PDB file of C-alpha atoms in Angstrom:
ATOM      1  CA  MET A   1      -0.042  -0.033   0.069  1.00 59.00           C
ATOM      2  CA  ASN A   2       1.121   3.532  -0.778  1.00 70.00           C
ATOM      3  CA  VAL A   3       0.506   5.793   2.121  1.00 62.00           C
ATOM      4  CA  PRO A   4      -1.427   8.903   1.086  1.00 61.00           C
ATOM      5  CA  THR A   5       1.104  11.517   2.019  1.00 67.00           C
ATOM      6  CA  ARG A   6       0.458  14.283  -0.676  1.00 73.00           C
ATOM      7  CA  LEU A   7      -2.281  15.864   1.569  1.00 64.00           C
ATOM      8  CA  THR A   8      -1.997  15.460   5.101  1.00 73.00           C
ATOM      9  CA  ASP A   9      -3.338  18.843   6.643  1.00 80.00           C
ATOM     10  CA  CYS A  10      -6.093  20.372   4.649  1.00 86.00           C
ATOM     11  CA  PRO A  11      -9.850  21.240   4.948  1.00 91.00           C
ATOM     12  CA  GLU A  12     -12.141  18.001   5.705  1.00 94.00           C
ATOM     13  CA  ARG A  13     -13.805  18.025   2.320  1.00 95.00           C
ATOM     14  CA  GLN A  14     -10.521  18.158   0.527  1.00 93.00           C
ATOM     15  CA  MET A  15      -9.019  15.422   2.789  1.00 94.00           C
ATOM     16  CA  LEU A  16     -12.088  13.038   2.338  1.00 96.00           C
ATOM     17  CA  ALA A  17     -12.046  13.450  -1.410  1.00 96.00           C
ATOM     18  CA  TYR A  18      -8.313  12.836  -1.576  1.00 94.00           C
ATOM     19  CA  ILE A  19      -8.348   9.686   0.668  1.00 95.00           C
ATOM     20  CA  LEU A  20     -11.380   8.481  -1.404  1.00 97.00           C
ATOM     21  CA  ASP A  21      -9.467   9.055  -4.726  1.00 96.00           C
ATOM     22  CA  HIS A  22      -6.252   7.492  -3.197  1.00 95.00           C
ATOM     23  CA  THR A  23      -8.341   4.339  -2.085  1.00 96.00           C
ATOM     24  CA  ARG A  24      -9.820   4.121  -5.718  1.00 97.00           C
ATOM     25  CA  ALA A  25      -6.403   4.253  -7.183  1.00 96.00           C
ATOM     26  CA  GLU A  26      -5.241   1.593  -4.807  1.00 95.00           C
ATOM     27  CA  LEU A  27      -8.050  -0.843  -5.734  1.00 97.00           C
ATOM     28  CA  ILE A  28      -7.195  -0.479  -9.289  1.00 96.00           C
ATOM     29  CA  ASP A  29      -3.398  -0.972  -8.626  1.00 94.00           C
ATOM     30  CA  THR A  30      -4.300  -4.452  -7.233  1.00 95.00           C
ATOM     31  CA  VAL A  31      -5.349  -5.837 -10.642  1.00 96.00           C
ATOM     32  CA  ARG A  32      -2.565  -4.056 -12.721  1.00 93.00           C
ATOM     33  CA  GLY A  33      -0.406  -6.667 -14.567  1.00 92.00           C
ATOM     34  CA  LEU A  34      -2.849  -9.466 -14.091  1.00 95.00           C
ATOM     35  CA  SER A  35      -3.727 -11.466 -17.223  1.00 95.00           C
ATOM     36  CA  GLU A  36      -7.533 -11.792 -18.184  1.00 96.00           C
ATOM     37  CA  ALA A  37      -7.376 -15.354 -16.855  1.00 95.00           C
ATOM     38  CA  GLU A  38      -5.648 -14.498 -13.627  1.00 95.00           C
ATOM     39  CA  ALA A  39      -8.210 -11.584 -13.089  1.00 96.00           C
ATOM     40  CA  ARG A  40     -11.057 -14.086 -13.390  1.00 95.00           C
ATOM     41  CA  GLN A  41      -9.722 -16.855 -11.100  1.00 93.00           C
ATOM     42  CA  ARG A  42     -11.924 -17.760  -8.332  1.00 91.00           C
ATOM     43  CA  ARG A  43      -9.690 -18.588  -5.266  1.00 91.00           C
ATOM     44  CA  VAL A  44     -12.500 -18.494  -2.718  1.00 91.00           C
ATOM     45  CA  SER A  45     -16.116 -20.113  -2.577  1.00 89.00           C
ATOM     46  CA  SER A  46     -17.894 -16.813  -3.253  1.00 89.00           C
ATOM     47  CA  LEU A  47     -18.145 -14.995  -6.563  1.00 85.00           C
ATOM     48  CA  THR A  48     -15.180 -12.946  -5.506  1.00 93.00           C
ATOM     49  CA  THR A  49     -12.497 -12.487  -8.128  1.00 96.00           C
ATOM     50  CA  PRO A  50     -10.078  -9.554  -8.820  1.00 97.00           C
ATOM     51  CA  ILE A  51     -12.121  -8.343 -11.876  1.00 97.00           C
ATOM     52  CA  GLY A  52     -15.249  -8.998  -9.980  1.00 96.00           C
ATOM     53  CA  LEU A  53     -14.321  -6.734  -7.029  1.00 97.00           C
ATOM     54  CA  ILE A  54     -13.602  -3.855  -9.519  1.00 97.00           C
ATOM     55  CA  LYS A  55     -16.896  -4.472 -11.309  1.00 96.00           C
ATOM     56  CA  HIS A  56     -18.596  -4.324  -7.861  1.00 96.00           C
ATOM     57  CA  ALA A  57     -16.847  -0.961  -6.856  1.00 97.00           C
ATOM     58  CA  ALA A  58     -18.251   0.497 -10.001  1.00 97.00           C
ATOM     59  CA  PHE A  59     -21.769  -0.631  -8.816  1.00 97.00           C
ATOM     60  CA  ALA A  60     -21.194   0.903  -5.509  1.00 97.00           C
ATOM     61  CA  GLU A  61     -20.108   4.198  -7.032  1.00 97.00           C
ATOM     62  CA  ARG A  62     -23.343   4.328  -9.013  1.00 97.00           C
ATOM     63  CA  LYS A  63     -25.523   3.241  -6.143  1.00 97.00           C
ATOM     64  CA  TRP A  64     -24.162   5.758  -3.665  1.00 97.00           C
ATOM     65  CA  PHE A  65     -23.407   8.759  -5.684  1.00 98.00           C
ATOM     66  CA  GLN A  66     -25.690   8.613  -8.798  1.00 98.00           C
ATOM     67  CA  HIS A  67     -28.799   6.922  -7.145  1.00 97.00           C
ATOM     68  CA  ILE A  68     -28.645   7.950  -3.511  1.00 97.00           C
ATOM     69  CA  LEU A  69     -26.826  11.177  -3.578  1.00 98.00           C
ATOM     70  CA  GLY A  70     -27.861  12.494  -7.011  1.00 97.00           C
ATOM     71  CA  GLY A  71     -31.257  11.055  -6.887  1.00 97.00           C
ATOM     72  CA  LEU A  72     -31.206   9.456 -10.245  1.00 96.00           C
ATOM     73  CA  PRO A  73     -33.596   6.480 -10.858  1.00 96.00           C
ATOM     74  CA  GLU A  74     -31.632   3.289 -11.293  1.00 94.00           C
ATOM     75  CA  ALA A  75     -32.626   3.237 -14.897  1.00 93.00           C
ATOM     76  CA  ALA A  76     -30.826   6.571 -15.330  1.00 94.00           C
ATOM     77  CA  CYS A  77     -27.449   5.343 -13.779  1.00 94.00           C
ATOM     78  CA  ASP A  78     -24.659   4.836 -16.208  1.00 90.00           C
ATOM     79  CA  GLY A  79     -24.355   1.135 -15.676  1.00 89.00           C
ATOM     80  CA  ALA A  80     -25.878  -2.055 -14.208  1.00 87.00           C
ATOM     81  CA  MET A  81     -27.601  -1.664 -10.688  1.00 90.00           C
ATOM     82  CA  VAL A  82     -27.621  -5.340  -9.807  1.00 85.00           C
ATOM     83  CA  GLY A  83     -26.550  -5.740  -6.249  1.00 74.00           C
ATOM     84  CA  GLU A  84     -24.594  -8.857  -5.361  1.00 74.00           C
ATOM     85  CA  ASP A  85     -24.593  -9.886  -9.094  1.00 80.00           C
ATOM     86  CA  SER A  86     -22.351  -6.986  -9.513  1.00 90.00           C
ATOM     87  CA  PHE A  87     -19.449  -9.090  -8.599  1.00 90.00           C
ATOM     88  CA  VAL A  88     -19.565 -10.819 -12.011  1.00 91.00           C
ATOM     89  CA  ALA A  89     -17.989  -9.572 -15.070  1.00 93.00           C
ATOM     90  CA  GLY A  90     -19.433 -10.578 -18.465  1.00 92.00           C
ATOM     91  CA  ASP A  91     -17.621 -12.987 -20.667  1.00 92.00           C
ATOM     92  CA  GLY A  92     -17.081 -10.091 -23.248  1.00 94.00           C
ATOM     93  CA  GLU A  93     -15.798  -7.690 -20.610  1.00 95.00           C
ATOM     94  CA  THR A  94     -12.118  -7.342 -20.270  1.00 97.00           C
ATOM     95  CA  LEU A  95     -10.229  -6.156 -17.265  1.00 97.00           C
ATOM     96  CA  ALA A  96      -9.496  -2.816 -18.923  1.00 98.00           C
ATOM     97  CA  ASP A  97     -13.141  -2.428 -19.727  1.00 97.00           C
ATOM     98  CA  VAL A  98     -14.094  -3.106 -16.032  1.00 97.00           C
ATOM     99  CA  ILE A  99     -11.340  -0.677 -14.856  1.00 98.00           C
ATOM    100  CA  ALA A 100     -12.668   2.037 -17.294  1.00 97.00           C
ATOM    101  CA  GLU A 101     -16.190   1.288 -16.088  1.00 96.00           C
ATOM    102  CA  PHE A 102     -15.015   2.084 -12.483  1.00 97.00           C
ATOM    103  CA  GLU A 103     -13.097   5.153 -13.499  1.00 97.00           C
ATOM    104  CA  ARG A 104     -16.188   6.546 -15.402  1.00 97.00           C
ATOM    105  CA  ALA A 105     -18.338   5.795 -12.269  1.00 97.00           C
ATOM    106  CA  SER A 106     -15.821   7.554 -10.178  1.00 98.00           C
ATOM    107  CA  ASP A 107     -15.590  10.571 -12.443  1.00 97.00           C
ATOM    108  CA  ARG A 108     -19.497  10.944 -12.250  1.00 97.00           C
ATOM    109  CA  ALA A 109     -19.395  10.487  -8.476  1.00 98.00           C
ATOM    110  CA  ARG A 110     -16.931  13.385  -8.173  1.00 98.00           C
ATOM    111  CA  ALA A 111     -19.038  15.448 -10.445  1.00 98.00           C
ATOM    112  CA  ILE A 112     -22.333  14.891  -8.464  1.00 98.00           C
ATOM    113  CA  ALA A 113     -20.793  15.284  -5.048  1.00 98.00           C
ATOM    114  CA  ALA A 114     -18.768  18.464  -6.180  1.00 97.00           C
ATOM    115  CA  ASP A 115     -21.404  20.926  -5.059  1.00 94.00           C
ATOM    116  CA  ILE A 116     -23.011  19.134  -2.384  1.00 98.00           C
ATOM    117  CA  ASP A 117     -22.303  20.046   1.210  1.00 97.00           C
ATOM    118  CA  LEU A 118     -20.792  17.391   3.500  1.00 98.00           C
ATOM    119  CA  ASP A 119     -23.711  17.826   5.828  1.00 98.00           C
ATOM    120  CA  ALA A 120     -26.234  17.381   3.195  1.00 98.00           C
ATOM    121  CA  THR A 121     -28.405  14.320   3.773  1.00 98.00           C
ATOM    122  CA  ARG A 122     -30.385  11.840   1.599  1.00 98.00           C
ATOM    123  CA  ASP A 123     -32.659   8.955   2.521  1.00 96.00           C
ATOM    124  CA  HIS A 124     -31.609   5.381   1.936  1.00 96.00           C
ATOM    125  CA  PRO A 125     -34.218   2.710   2.059  1.00 92.00           C
ATOM    126  CA  SER A 126     -32.368   0.363   4.448  1.00 93.00           C
ATOM    127  CA  CYS A 127     -29.782   2.823   6.164  1.00 95.00           C
ATOM    128  CA  GLY A 128     -32.116   5.733   6.823  1.00 96.00           C
ATOM    129  CA  THR A 129     -30.655   9.286   6.642  1.00 98.00           C
ATOM    130  CA  VAL A 130     -27.158   9.544   5.388  1.00 98.00           C
ATOM    131  CA  SER A 131     -24.804  12.507   4.803  1.00 98.00           C
ATOM    132  CA  LEU A 132     -22.390  13.014   2.041  1.00 98.00           C
ATOM    133  CA  ARG A 133     -19.650  12.824   4.699  1.00 98.00           C
ATOM    134  CA  TRP A 134     -21.029   9.278   5.634  1.00 98.00           C
ATOM    135  CA  ILE A 135     -21.039   8.346   1.884  1.00 98.00           C
ATOM    136  CA  TYR A 136     -17.461   9.339   1.464  1.00 98.00           C
ATOM    137  CA  LEU A 137     -16.469   7.366   4.631  1.00 98.00           C
ATOM    138  CA  LEU A 138     -18.303   4.356   3.520  1.00 98.00           C
ATOM    139  CA  MET A 139     -16.733   4.310   0.076  1.00 98.00           C
ATOM    140  CA  ILE A 140     -13.246   4.571   1.606  1.00 98.00           C
ATOM    141  CA  GLN A 141     -14.094   1.690   3.805  1.00 98.00           C
ATOM    142  CA  GLU A 142     -15.627  -0.299   0.971  1.00 97.00           C
ATOM    143  CA  PHE A 143     -12.689   0.192  -1.466  1.00 98.00           C
ATOM    144  CA  ALA A 144     -10.110  -0.309   1.089  1.00 97.00           C
ATOM    145  CA  ARG A 145     -11.561  -3.651   2.120  1.00 97.00           C
ATOM    146  CA  HIS A 146     -11.832  -4.771  -1.551  1.00 97.00           C
ATOM    147  CA  ALA A 147      -8.215  -3.681  -2.119  1.00 96.00           C
ATOM    148  CA  GLY A 148      -7.317  -5.917   0.849  1.00 95.00           C
ATOM    149  CA  HIS A 149      -9.315  -8.855  -0.571  1.00 95.00           C
ATOM    150  CA  ASN A 150      -7.532  -8.301  -4.066  1.00 95.00           C
ATOM    151  CA  ASP A 151      -4.133  -8.197  -2.439  1.00 93.00           C
ATOM    152  CA  ILE A 152      -4.821 -11.667  -0.974  1.00 93.00           C
ATOM    153  CA  LEU A 153      -6.242 -12.966  -4.157  1.00 94.00           C
ATOM    154  CA  ARG A 154      -3.231 -11.675  -6.022  1.00 92.00           C
ATOM    155  CA  GLU A 155      -0.877 -13.504  -3.615  1.00 89.00           C
ATOM    156  CA  GLN A 156      -2.683 -16.793  -4.395  1.00 88.00           C
ATOM    157  CA  THR A 157      -2.485 -16.047  -8.021  1.00 83.00           C
ATOM    158  CA  VAL A 158       1.305 -15.405  -7.992  1.00 71.00           C
ATOM    159  CA  ASP A 159       2.167 -18.667  -6.532  1.00 58.00           C
ATOM    160  CA  GLY A 160      -0.774 -20.465  -7.859  1.00 60.00           C
ATOM    161  CA  ARG A 161      -1.975 -22.223  -4.671  1.00 54.00           C
ATOM    162  CA  ASP A 162      -4.542 -21.660  -2.193  1.00 53.00           C
ATOM    163  CA  ALA A 163      -4.168 -21.632   1.578  1.00 52.00           C
ATOM    164  CA  ASP A 164      -4.488 -25.368   1.634  1.00 57.00           C
ATOM    165  CA  GLY A 165      -1.737 -25.881  -0.967  1.00 56.00           C
ATOM    166  CA  ARG A 166      -4.147 -26.807  -3.804  1.00 58.00           C
ATOM    167  CA  ASP A 167      -3.368 -25.550  -7.249  1.00 56.00           C
ATOM    168  CA  ALA A 168      -5.830 -23.641  -9.392  1.00 52.00           C
ATOM    169  CA  ASP A 169      -7.628 -26.890 -10.352  1.00 55.00           C
ATOM    170  CA  GLY A 170      -7.981 -27.885  -6.673  1.00 56.00           C
ATOM    171  CA  ARG A 171      -5.229 -30.500  -6.738  1.00 53.00           C
ATOM    172  CA  GLN A 172      -2.701 -31.090  -4.077  1.00 50.00           C
ATOM    173  CA  PRO A 173       0.901 -30.854  -5.286  1.00 49.00           C
ATOM    174  CA  ARG A 174       2.537 -34.382  -5.596  1.00 42.00           C
TER     175      ARG A 174
END
């Protein structure tokens, strides 16, 4: 992890935006250099894959910034609004496509949030009233968590074995 040291003493709004952007970049860095096959390898029992975590992050950007903060109907958001299925990249999508999708969603999130006060609130159907400050902190937490997941998946991909020593096909070494 690269420690975000460029801005360490600035107004809260600037700090939150900077740390969120840093965390977005760190998440993308976790998949740089992976092949298409490596990005799609499932090393855990869930749908979690390196490409899937980036795909899900794009969904999270749309959900929280476009739909909740911006008030756009889901149909007007610039990508799929599919919840847990957001972890699945389509067969025709490349890692570069999914990174670009996440970057577009991040750009749109920045534009939507730009003129909204940190204390401005919106209603969320299950979370209740949330502020922009809370959304920033949630996204920082979400993307940092997923970067950590991808760090572990990348470690497993580099040596080709899971925690039990099985290879990508589930076989124990001889």
